[in-house]
Amino acid sequence: MRENIENEIARLPKGSELFAVVKADGYGHGAIATAQTALAAGATGFCVATLDEAIELREAGITEPILVLSVVFPSYLSLVVDYDLSITVATYEWLEEAQEVLKDLSETTAPIKIHIKADTGMGRLGFLTPQEVKAAAAFIEASPNMIWEGLFTHFATADEKDESYWHKQAARFKAVTDVLDHLPRYVHSSNSATALWHDQEMPGNMIRYGVAMYGLNPSGHELVEPYALNPAMELVSELIQVKQLTAGEGVGYGKTYDTPEAEWIGTVPIGYADGWLRKMQGFSLLVEGEFCEIIGRVCMDQLMIRLPRAYPVGTKVTLIGKNHGQEIPMQAVADHLGTIHYEVCCMLSERVPRIYQ
Ligand code: PLP
């Protein structure tokens, strides 16, 4: 992770900053450890999705700016102040409601730091027109309880070969910045994909660097990354029982697999409760560099693989990562599931211990 971040920072224009996106428990990698690594590598701030995630970082001792990317209910604004967080505003109504709440807080309360979000084509959060953004900025600047700290947008197709929609969104964001008399401290539009593939034209002075920091290509297979990304996560387990079944024996719930001949079967203590889904049946794991198919249904807590021979209990089993010169990239798991790697790492449950090296 450190290398991924350092490589990205080296490409940024002078004066630009990298905020590490550590929402969803650092995309399943562990928010606090991830944030500390990012900090050591040069990140100067953090993005999370929820207030709880922001508080978790503050309570772990992170003192850098933390931006909550989703909407915080105005009724929680005293927490935003107490934990010195920056928050996102996406509607004028929210500002009016927040103003009422802030009036009731103590006079000594520090103003809340706000990033205005412009919806330039994601259709998710944000003001739709430059005039609406201008009105929101004017409201914030007129309020003694608010500071206008940031302006941002989010691209929907930065990870695609066809750049036309990206350019449409960039033009809309420019129309927003053009209409404003001045800009706030942070202007940001880049997720990983924009930072990687639109680095010459991306608007702003800060990037929100997420999936690429974890060493994953945001586009999946579509685009080649401009520098090598190192996958941060390996998922490993071990054999807890090894047995030879005779021909014609069933394996797993529903007996969806019958041994065609005598076979060595290894039991691995990971299942769908760990985020390793039932659909992973048929996928192959690595044992001493050999691909071993998951046979029978994946259970809640265990799965079974077909081994080429007997291995000792305790032998390492790699589900994601390198093993004896072979590799299972997270993308391969995503391909098997018909999804994206973002979902694979976010799905790994709390029960899976995270070990940092
Ligand atoms: N910015 C916003 C608003 C996001 O929602 C996300 C992630 O979904 C990111 C930045 C980071 O995106 P990525 O992980 O693709 O870098």
Coordinates of N, CA and C in Angstrom, one line a residue, residues 11-231:
R11 N 3.2 11.5 -8.8 CA 2.6 11.9 -10.1 C 1.7 13.2 -9.9
L12 N 1.4 13.5 -8.7 CA 0.5 14.7 -8.5 C 1.1 16.0 -8.8
P13 N 0.4 17.0 -9.4 CA 1.0 18.3 -9.5 C 1.3 18.9 -8.2
K14 N 2.3 19.7 -8.2 CA 2.8 20.3 -6.9 C 1.6 21.0 -6.2
G15 N 1.6 20.8 -5.0 CA 0.5 21.5 -4.2 C -0.8 20.7 -4.1
S16 N -0.8 19.6 -4.8 CA -2.0 18.7 -4.7 C -1.8 17.7 -3.6
E17 N -2.9 17.3 -3.0 CA -2.9 16.4 -1.9 C -3.6 15.1 -2.2
L18 N -3.3 14.1 -1.4 CA -3.9 12.8 -1.5 C -4.7 12.5 -0.2
F19 N -6.0 12.3 -0.3 CA -6.8 11.9 0.8 C -7.1 10.4 0.6
A20 N -6.8 9.6 1.6 CA -7.0 8.1 1.4 C -8.4 7.8 1.7
V21 N -9.0 7.0 0.9 CA -10.4 6.6 1.1 C -10.4 5.3 1.9
V22 N -10.9 5.4 3.1 CA -10.8 4.2 4.0 C -12.2 3.8 4.5
K23 N -13.2 4.2 3.7 CA -14.6 3.8 4.1 C -14.7 2.3 4.0
A24 N -15.9 1.8 4.5 CA -16.2 0.4 4.5 C -15.0 -0.4 5.1
D25 N -14.5 0.1 6.3 CA -13.4 -0.6 6.9 C -12.2 -0.7 6.0
G26 N -11.9 0.4 5.4 CA -10.7 0.4 4.4 C -10.9 -0.7 3.4
Y27 N -12.1 -0.7 2.7 CA -12.5 -1.6 1.7 C -12.2 -3.1 2.2
G28 N -12.5 -3.3 3.5 CA -12.3 -4.6 4.1 C -10.9 -4.9 4.5
H29 N -10.0 -3.9 4.3 CA -8.6 -4.2 4.7 C -8.3 -3.7 6.2
G30 N -9.3 -3.1 6.8 CA -9.1 -2.5 8.2 C -8.9 -1.0 8.1
A31 N -9.8 -0.2 8.6 CA -9.7 1.2 8.4 C -8.6 1.8 9.1
I32 N -8.3 1.4 10.3 CA -7.3 2.1 11.1 C -5.9 1.8 10.6
A33 N -5.6 0.5 10.4 CA -4.3 0.1 9.9 C -4.0 0.7 8.6
T34 N -5.1 0.8 7.7 CA -5.0 1.3 6.4 C -4.7 2.8 6.5
A35 N -5.4 3.5 7.4 CA -5.2 5.0 7.5 C -3.8 5.3 8.0
Q36 N -3.3 4.5 9.0 CA -2.0 4.7 9.5 C -0.9 4.5 8.4
T37 N -1.1 3.5 7.6 CA -0.2 3.2 6.5 C -0.2 4.4 5.5
A38 N -1.4 4.8 5.2 CA -1.6 5.9 4.2 C -0.9 7.2 4.7
L39 N -1.1 7.4 6.0 CA -0.5 8.6 6.6 C 1.1 8.5 6.5
A40 N 1.6 7.4 6.8 CA 3.1 7.2 6.7 C 3.6 7.4 5.3
A41 N 2.7 7.1 4.3 CA 3.1 7.2 2.9 C 2.9 8.5 2.3
G42 N 2.3 9.4 3.1 CA 2.1 10.8 2.6 C 0.7 11.3 2.4
A43 N -0.3 10.5 2.7 CA -1.7 11.0 2.6 C -1.8 12.1 3.7
T44 N -2.6 13.1 3.3 CA -2.8 14.3 4.2 C -4.2 14.4 4.8
G45 N -5.1 13.5 4.4 CA -6.4 13.5 4.9 C -7.1 12.2 4.5
F46 N -8.4 12.0 4.9 CA -9.1 10.8 4.8 C -10.5 11.0 4.3
C47 N -11.1 10.1 3.6 CA -12.5 10.1 3.3 C -13.1 8.8 3.8
V48 N -14.3 9.0 4.3 CA -15.1 7.9 4.8 C -16.5 8.1 4.3
A49 N -17.4 7.1 4.5 CA -18.8 7.2 4.0 C -19.7 7.7 5.1
T50 N -19.4 7.3 6.4 CA -20.4 7.6 7.4 C -19.7 8.3 8.6
L51 N -20.6 8.8 9.4 CA -20.1 9.5 10.7 C -19.4 8.5 11.6
D52 N -20.0 7.3 11.7 CA -19.4 6.3 12.6 C -18.0 6.0 12.1
E53 N -17.8 5.9 10.8 CA -16.5 5.6 10.3 C -15.5 6.7 10.6
A54 N -16.0 7.9 10.6 CA -15.1 9.1 10.9 C -14.7 9.0 12.4
I55 N -15.7 8.8 13.2 CA -15.4 8.8 14.6 C -14.4 7.7 15.0
E56 N -14.6 6.5 14.3 CA -13.6 5.4 14.6 C -12.2 5.9 14.3
L57 N -12.0 6.6 13.3 CA -10.6 7.1 13.0 C -10.1 8.1 14.0
R58 N -11.0 9.0 14.4 CA -10.6 10.0 15.4 C -10.3 9.3 16.7
E59 N -11.1 8.4 17.1 CA -10.8 7.7 18.4 C -9.6 6.9 18.3
A60 N -9.1 6.5 17.1 CA -7.8 5.8 17.0 C -6.7 6.8 16.9
G61 N -6.9 8.0 17.1 CA -5.8 9.0 17.1 C -5.5 9.7 15.9
I62 N -6.3 9.5 14.8 CA -6.0 10.2 13.5 C -6.4 11.7 13.7
T63 N -5.5 12.6 13.5 CA -5.8 14.1 13.7 C -6.0 14.8 12.4
E64 N -5.7 14.2 11.2 CA -5.7 14.9 9.9 C -7.2 15.1 9.5
P65 N -7.4 16.0 8.5 CA -8.8 16.2 8.0 C -9.5 14.9 7.6
I66 N -10.8 14.7 8.0 CA -11.6 13.6 7.6 C -12.9 14.1 7.0
L67 N -13.1 13.7 5.8 CA -14.3 14.1 5.1 C -15.3 13.0 5.0
V68 N -16.5 13.2 5.5 CA -17.6 12.2 5.4 C -18.3 12.5 4.0
L69 N -18.2 11.5 3.2 CA -18.7 11.6 1.8 C -20.2 11.5 1.6
S70 N -20.9 10.8 2.5 CA -22.3 10.7 2.4 C -23.0 11.8 3.3
V71 N -24.3 11.8 3.3 CA -25.0 12.9 4.0 C -25.2 12.5 5.5
V72 N -24.8 13.5 6.4 CA -25.0 13.3 7.8 C -26.3 14.0 8.2
F73 N -27.1 13.4 9.0 CA -28.4 14.1 9.4 C -28.0 15.3 10.3
P74 N -28.7 16.4 10.1 CA -28.4 17.6 10.8 C -28.4 17.4 12.4
S75 N -29.3 16.4 12.8 CA -29.4 16.2 14.2 C -28.1 15.6 14.8
Y76 N -27.2 15.2 14.0 CA -25.9 14.7 14.5 C -24.8 15.8 14.5
L77 N -25.1 17.0 14.2 CA -24.1 18.0 13.9 C -23.2 18.2 15.2
S78 N -23.7 18.0 16.4 CA -22.8 18.3 17.5 C -21.7 17.3 17.5
L79 N -21.9 16.1 17.0 CA -20.8 15.1 16.9 C -19.8 15.5 15.8
V80 N -20.3 16.1 14.7 CA -19.4 16.6 13.7 C -18.5 17.7 14.3
V81 N -19.0 18.5 15.1 CA -18.2 19.6 15.8 C -17.2 18.9 16.8
D82 N -17.8 18.1 17.6 CA -16.9 17.5 18.7 C -15.7 16.7 18.1
Y83 N -16.0 16.0 17.0 CA -14.9 15.2 16.4 C -14.1 16.0 15.3
D84 N -14.5 17.2 15.1 CA -13.7 18.1 14.1 C -13.7 17.4 12.7
L85 N -14.9 17.1 12.2 CA -15.0 16.5 10.9 C -15.5 17.4 9.8
S86 N -15.2 17.1 8.6 CA -15.7 17.8 7.4 C -16.8 17.0 6.8
I87 N -17.9 17.7 6.4 CA -19.0 16.9 5.9 C -19.5 17.4 4.5
T88 N -20.3 16.6 3.9 CA -20.8 16.9 2.5 C -22.2 17.5 2.6
V89 N -22.4 18.5 1.7 CA -23.8 19.0 1.6 C -24.2 18.8 0.1
A90 N -25.4 18.4 0.0 CA -25.9 18.1 -1.4 C -27.2 18.7 -1.7
T91 N -27.9 19.4 -0.7 CA -29.1 20.1 -0.9 C -29.2 21.4 -0.1
Y92 N -30.0 22.3 -0.6 CA -30.2 23.6 0.1 C -31.0 23.4 1.3
E93 N -32.0 22.4 1.3 CA -32.8 22.1 2.4 C -32.0 21.7 3.6
W94 N -31.0 20.9 3.3 CA -30.1 20.4 4.4 C -29.4 21.6 5.1
L95 N -29.0 22.6 4.3 CA -28.3 23.7 4.9 C -29.3 24.5 5.8
E96 N -30.5 24.6 5.4 CA -31.5 25.4 6.2 C -31.8 24.6 7.5
E97 N -31.9 23.3 7.4 CA -32.1 22.5 8.6 C -30.9 22.6 9.5
A98 N -29.8 22.5 8.9 CA -28.5 22.5 9.7 C -28.4 23.8 10.4
Q99 N -28.8 24.9 9.8 CA -28.7 26.2 10.4 C -29.5 26.3 11.7
E100 N -30.7 25.7 11.6 CA -31.6 25.7 12.8 C -30.9 24.9 13.9
V101 N -30.3 23.7 13.6 CA -29.7 22.9 14.6 C -28.5 23.7 15.2
L102 N -27.7 24.3 14.4 CA -26.5 25.0 14.8 C -26.8 26.1 15.7
K103 N -27.9 26.8 15.5 CA -28.3 27.9 16.3 C -28.5 27.5 17.8
D104 N -28.9 26.2 18.0 CA -29.2 25.7 19.3 C -27.9 25.2 20.0
L105 N -26.8 25.1 19.3 CA -25.6 24.7 19.9 C -25.0 25.8 20.6
S106 N -24.0 25.6 21.5 CA -23.4 26.6 22.3 C -22.7 27.7 21.4
E107 N -22.6 28.9 21.9 CA -22.0 30.0 21.1 C -20.6 29.8 20.8
T108 N -20.0 29.0 21.7 CA -18.5 28.7 21.6 C -18.2 27.6 20.6
T109 N -19.3 27.0 20.1 CA -19.1 25.8 19.1 C -18.3 26.3 17.9
A110 N -17.4 25.5 17.5 CA -16.6 25.8 16.3 C -17.5 25.7 15.0
P111 N -17.3 26.4 14.0 CA -18.1 26.3 12.8 C -17.9 24.9 12.1
I112 N -18.9 24.4 11.4 CA -18.7 23.1 10.8 C -18.1 23.3 9.4
K113 N -17.3 22.4 9.0 CA -16.6 22.5 7.7 C -17.3 21.7 6.6
I114 N -17.7 22.4 5.6 CA -18.6 21.9 4.6 C -17.9 21.8 3.2
H115 N -18.1 20.6 2.6 CA -17.7 20.4 1.2 C -19.0 20.3 0.4
I116 N -19.1 21.2 -0.6 CA -20.3 21.2 -1.5 C -20.2 20.2 -2.6
K117 N -21.1 19.3 -2.7 CA -21.0 18.3 -3.8 C -21.9 18.7 -5.0
A118 N -21.2 18.7 -6.2 CA -21.9 19.0 -7.4 C -22.2 17.7 -8.1
D119 N -23.4 17.4 -8.5 CA -23.8 16.2 -9.3 C -23.6 16.5 -10.7
T120 N -22.5 16.1 -11.3 CA -22.2 16.5 -12.7 C -22.6 15.3 -13.7
G121 N -23.2 14.3 -13.1 CA -23.6 13.2 -14.0 C -23.6 11.8 -13.4
M122 N -23.4 11.8 -12.1 CA -23.5 10.5 -11.4 C -24.9 10.2 -11.0
G123 N -25.7 11.2 -10.9 CA -27.1 11.0 -10.5 C -27.3 10.5 -9.1
R124 N -26.4 10.8 -8.2 CA -26.4 10.3 -6.9 C -26.6 11.4 -5.9
L125 N -25.5 12.0 -5.4 CA -25.6 13.1 -4.5 C -25.1 14.4 -5.1
G126 N -25.8 15.5 -4.8 CA -25.2 16.8 -5.2 C -26.2 17.7 -5.9
F127 N -25.7 19.0 -5.9 CA -26.5 20.0 -6.6 C -26.3 19.9 -8.1
L128 N -27.4 20.1 -8.8 CA -27.4 19.8 -10.3 C -26.9 21.0 -11.1
T129 N -27.0 22.2 -10.7 CA -26.7 23.3 -11.6 C -25.6 24.2 -10.9
P130 N -24.8 25.0 -11.7 CA -23.9 25.9 -11.1 C -24.6 26.9 -10.2
Q131 N -25.8 27.4 -10.6 CA -26.5 28.4 -9.8 C -26.8 27.8 -8.4
E132 N -27.2 26.6 -8.4 CA -27.5 26.0 -7.1 C -26.2 25.9 -6.2
V133 N -25.1 25.5 -6.8 CA -23.9 25.5 -6.1 C -23.5 26.9 -5.5
K134 N -23.7 27.9 -6.4 CA -23.4 29.3 -6.0 C -24.3 29.7 -4.8
A135 N -25.5 29.3 -4.9 CA -26.4 29.7 -3.8 C -26.0 29.0 -2.5
A136 N -25.6 27.7 -2.6 CA -25.2 27.0 -1.4 C -24.0 27.7 -0.8
A137 N -23.0 28.0 -1.7 CA -21.8 28.6 -1.2 C -22.1 30.0 -0.5
A138 N -23.0 30.7 -1.1 CA -23.4 32.0 -0.5 C -24.0 31.8 0.9
F139 N -24.9 30.8 1.0 CA -25.5 30.5 2.2 C -24.5 30.2 3.3
I140 N -23.5 29.3 2.9 CA -22.5 28.9 3.9 C -21.7 30.1 4.3
E141 N -21.3 30.9 3.3 CA -20.4 32.0 3.7 C -21.1 33.0 4.5
A142 N -22.4 33.1 4.4 CA -23.1 34.1 5.2 C -23.4 33.5 6.6
S143 N -23.1 32.3 6.8 CA -23.4 31.7 8.2 C -22.2 31.7 9.1
P144 N -22.3 32.2 10.3 CA -21.2 32.2 11.2 C -20.9 30.8 11.7
N145 N -21.8 29.9 11.5 CA -21.6 28.6 12.0 C -21.1 27.6 11.0
M146 N -20.8 28.1 9.8 CA -20.3 27.2 8.8 C -19.1 27.7 8.1
I147 N -18.2 26.8 7.6 CA -17.1 27.2 6.8 C -17.1 26.5 5.5
W148 N -16.9 27.2 4.4 CA -16.9 26.5 3.1 C -15.5 26.0 2.8
E149 N -15.3 24.7 3.1 CA -14.0 24.1 3.0 C -13.7 23.5 1.7
G150 N -14.8 22.9 1.0 CA -14.5 22.2 -0.2 C -15.6 22.2 -1.2
L151 N -15.2 21.8 -2.5 CA -16.2 21.7 -3.6 C -15.7 20.5 -4.3
F152 N -16.7 19.6 -4.6 CA -16.3 18.4 -5.3 C -17.4 17.8 -6.2
T153 N -16.9 16.8 -7.0 CA -17.8 16.0 -7.8 C -17.3 14.6 -7.9
H154 N -18.0 13.7 -8.5 CA -17.6 12.3 -8.7 C -17.9 11.9 -10.1
F155 N -16.9 11.2 -10.7 CA -17.0 10.7 -12.1 C -17.6 9.3 -12.1
A156 N -18.5 9.1 -13.1 CA -19.1 7.8 -13.2 C -18.4 6.8 -14.1
T157 N -17.6 7.3 -15.0 CA -17.0 6.4 -16.0 C -15.5 6.6 -16.2
A158 N -14.9 7.0 -15.2 CA -13.4 7.3 -15.3 C -12.6 6.0 -15.6
D159 N -13.2 4.9 -15.3 CA -12.5 3.6 -15.5 C -12.8 3.0 -16.8
E160 N -13.4 3.7 -17.7 CA -13.8 3.1 -19.0 C -12.9 3.7 -20.2
K161 N -12.8 2.9 -21.2 CA -12.0 3.3 -22.4 C -12.7 4.5 -23.1
D162 N -14.0 4.5 -23.2 CA -14.7 5.6 -23.8 C -14.7 6.8 -22.8
E163 N -14.1 7.8 -23.3 CA -13.9 9.0 -22.3 C -14.9 10.1 -22.5
S164 N -15.9 9.9 -23.4 CA -16.8 11.0 -23.8 C -17.6 11.4 -22.6
Y165 N -18.1 10.5 -21.8 CA -19.0 10.9 -20.6 C -18.1 11.6 -19.6
W166 N -16.9 11.1 -19.4 CA -16.0 11.7 -18.4 C -15.8 13.2 -18.8
H167 N -15.6 13.5 -20.1 CA -15.4 14.9 -20.6 C -16.6 15.7 -20.3
K168 N -17.8 15.1 -20.5 CA -19.0 15.8 -20.3 C -19.1 16.2 -18.8
Q169 N -18.8 15.3 -17.9 CA -18.8 15.6 -16.5 C -17.8 16.7 -16.2
A170 N -16.6 16.6 -16.8 CA -15.5 17.5 -16.5 C -16.0 18.9 -16.9
A171 N -16.6 19.0 -18.1 CA -17.1 20.3 -18.6 C -18.2 20.9 -17.6
R172 N -19.0 20.0 -17.1 CA -20.1 20.5 -16.2 C -19.4 21.0 -14.9
F173 N -18.4 20.3 -14.4 CA -17.7 20.8 -13.2 C -17.0 22.1 -13.5
K174 N -16.5 22.3 -14.6 CA -15.8 23.6 -15.0 C -16.8 24.7 -15.0
A175 N -18.0 24.4 -15.5 CA -19.1 25.4 -15.5 C -19.4 25.8 -14.1
V176 N -19.3 24.9 -13.1 CA -19.6 25.2 -11.7 C -18.5 26.1 -11.2
T177 N -17.2 25.7 -11.4 CA -16.1 26.5 -10.9 C -16.1 27.9 -11.6
D178 N -16.5 28.0 -12.8 CA -16.4 29.2 -13.6 C -17.4 30.3 -13.0
V179 N -18.5 29.8 -12.4 CA -19.6 30.7 -12.0 C -19.3 31.2 -10.6
L180 N -18.3 30.6 -9.9 CA -18.0 31.1 -8.5 C -16.9 32.2 -8.5
D181 N -17.1 33.1 -7.5 CA -16.2 34.2 -7.4 C -14.8 33.7 -6.9
H182 N -14.9 32.8 -6.0 CA -13.6 32.2 -5.5 C -13.9 30.8 -5.2
L183 N -12.8 30.1 -4.9 CA -12.9 28.6 -4.6 C -12.5 28.4 -3.2
P184 N -13.0 27.3 -2.6 CA -12.6 26.9 -1.3 C -11.2 26.3 -1.2
R185 N -10.8 25.9 0.0 CA -9.5 25.3 0.2 C -9.3 24.1 -0.6
Y186 N -10.3 23.2 -0.6 CA -10.1 21.9 -1.4 C -11.1 21.9 -2.6
V187 N -10.6 21.6 -3.7 CA -11.5 21.3 -4.9 C -11.0 19.9 -5.4
H188 N -12.0 19.0 -5.4 CA -11.6 17.6 -5.7 C -12.6 16.9 -6.6
S189 N -12.1 16.1 -7.5 CA -13.0 15.4 -8.5 C -12.5 14.0 -8.7
S190 N -11.3 13.7 -8.2 CA -10.7 12.4 -8.7 C -10.8 11.3 -7.7
N191 N -11.4 10.2 -8.2 CA -11.3 8.9 -7.5 C -10.0 8.3 -8.1
S192 N -9.8 7.0 -7.8 CA -8.6 6.4 -8.3 C -8.5 6.4 -9.9
A193 N -9.6 6.1 -10.5 CA -9.6 6.0 -12.0 C -9.3 7.3 -12.6
T194 N -9.9 8.4 -12.1 CA -9.6 9.7 -12.7 C -8.1 10.1 -12.5
A195 N -7.6 9.8 -11.2 CA -6.2 10.1 -10.9 C -5.3 9.2 -11.9
L196 N -5.6 8.0 -12.2 CA -4.7 7.2 -13.0 C -4.8 7.5 -14.4
W197 N -6.0 7.7 -15.0 CA -6.1 7.8 -16.4 C -6.5 9.2 -16.9
H198 N -6.7 10.2 -16.0 CA -7.1 11.5 -16.5 C -6.2 12.5 -15.7
D199 N -5.0 12.1 -15.4 CA -4.1 12.9 -14.5 C -3.7 14.2 -15.2
Q200 N -3.7 14.3 -16.5 CA -3.3 15.5 -17.1 C -4.4 16.6 -17.2
E201 N -5.6 16.1 -16.9 CA -6.8 17.0 -17.1 C -7.7 17.1 -15.9
M202 N -7.4 16.4 -14.8 CA -8.3 16.3 -13.7 C -8.4 17.6 -12.9
P203 N -9.6 18.0 -12.7 CA -9.8 19.3 -12.0 C -9.5 19.1 -10.5
G204 N -8.9 20.1 -9.9 CA -8.8 20.1 -8.4 C -7.4 20.1 -7.9
N205 N -7.3 20.1 -6.5 CA -6.0 20.2 -5.8 C -6.0 19.1 -4.8
M206 N -6.9 18.1 -4.9 CA -6.8 17.0 -3.9 C -7.5 15.8 -4.6
I207 N -6.9 14.6 -4.4 CA -7.6 13.4 -5.0 C -8.1 12.5 -3.8
R208 N -9.2 11.8 -4.1 CA -9.7 10.9 -3.2 C -9.3 9.5 -3.7
Y209 N -8.3 9.0 -3.1 CA -7.6 7.8 -3.7 C -8.1 6.6 -2.9
G210 N -8.8 5.7 -3.6 CA -9.4 4.5 -2.9 C -8.8 3.2 -3.4
V211 N -9.5 2.6 -4.3 CA -9.2 1.2 -4.6 C -7.8 1.0 -5.1
A212 N -7.2 1.9 -5.8 CA -5.8 1.7 -6.3 C -4.8 1.7 -5.2
M213 N -5.2 2.4 -4.1 CA -4.3 2.4 -2.9 C -4.2 1.0 -2.4
Y214 N -5.2 0.2 -2.6 CA -5.2 -1.2 -2.1 C -4.6 -2.1 -3.2
G215 N -4.1 -1.5 -4.2 CA -3.4 -2.3 -5.2 C -4.3 -2.9 -6.3
L216 N -5.5 -2.4 -6.4 CA -6.4 -3.0 -7.4 C -6.7 -2.1 -8.5
N217 N -6.7 -2.6 -9.7 CA -7.0 -1.8 -10.9 C -8.5 -1.4 -11.0
P218 N -8.8 -0.1 -10.9 CA -10.2 0.3 -10.8 C -11.1 -0.2 -12.0
S219 N -10.4 -0.4 -13.1 CA -11.2 -0.8 -14.3 C -11.4 -2.3 -14.5
G220 N -10.8 -3.0 -13.5 CA -10.9 -4.5 -13.7 C -9.9 -4.9 -14.8
H221 N -10.5 -5.4 -16.0 CA -9.6 -5.7 -17.1 C -9.5 -4.7 -18.1
E222 N -10.3 -3.6 -18.0 CA -10.5 -2.7 -19.2 C -9.3 -1.8 -19.6
L223 N -8.6 -1.3 -18.6 CA -7.5 -0.3 -18.8 C -6.2 -0.8 -18.1
V224 N -5.1 -0.5 -18.7 CA -3.8 -0.9 -18.1 C -3.4 0.3 -17.2
E225 N -3.0 -0.1 -16.0 CA -2.6 1.0 -15.0 C -1.3 1.6 -15.4
P226 N -1.1 2.9 -15.2 CA 0.1 3.6 -15.6 C 1.3 3.2 -14.8
Y227 N 1.1 2.6 -13.7 CA 2.3 2.1 -12.9 C 1.8 0.9 -12.2
A228 N 2.7 0.0 -11.8 CA 2.2 -1.3 -11.2 C 1.6 -1.1 -9.9
L229 N 0.4 -1.6 -9.7 CA -0.3 -1.6 -8.4 C 0.0 -2.9 -7.7
N230 N 0.4 -2.7 -6.4 CA 0.7 -3.9 -5.6 C -0.5 -4.3 -4.8
P231 N -1.1 -5.5 -5.0 CA -2.3 -5.8 -4.2 C -1.9 -5.9 -2.7

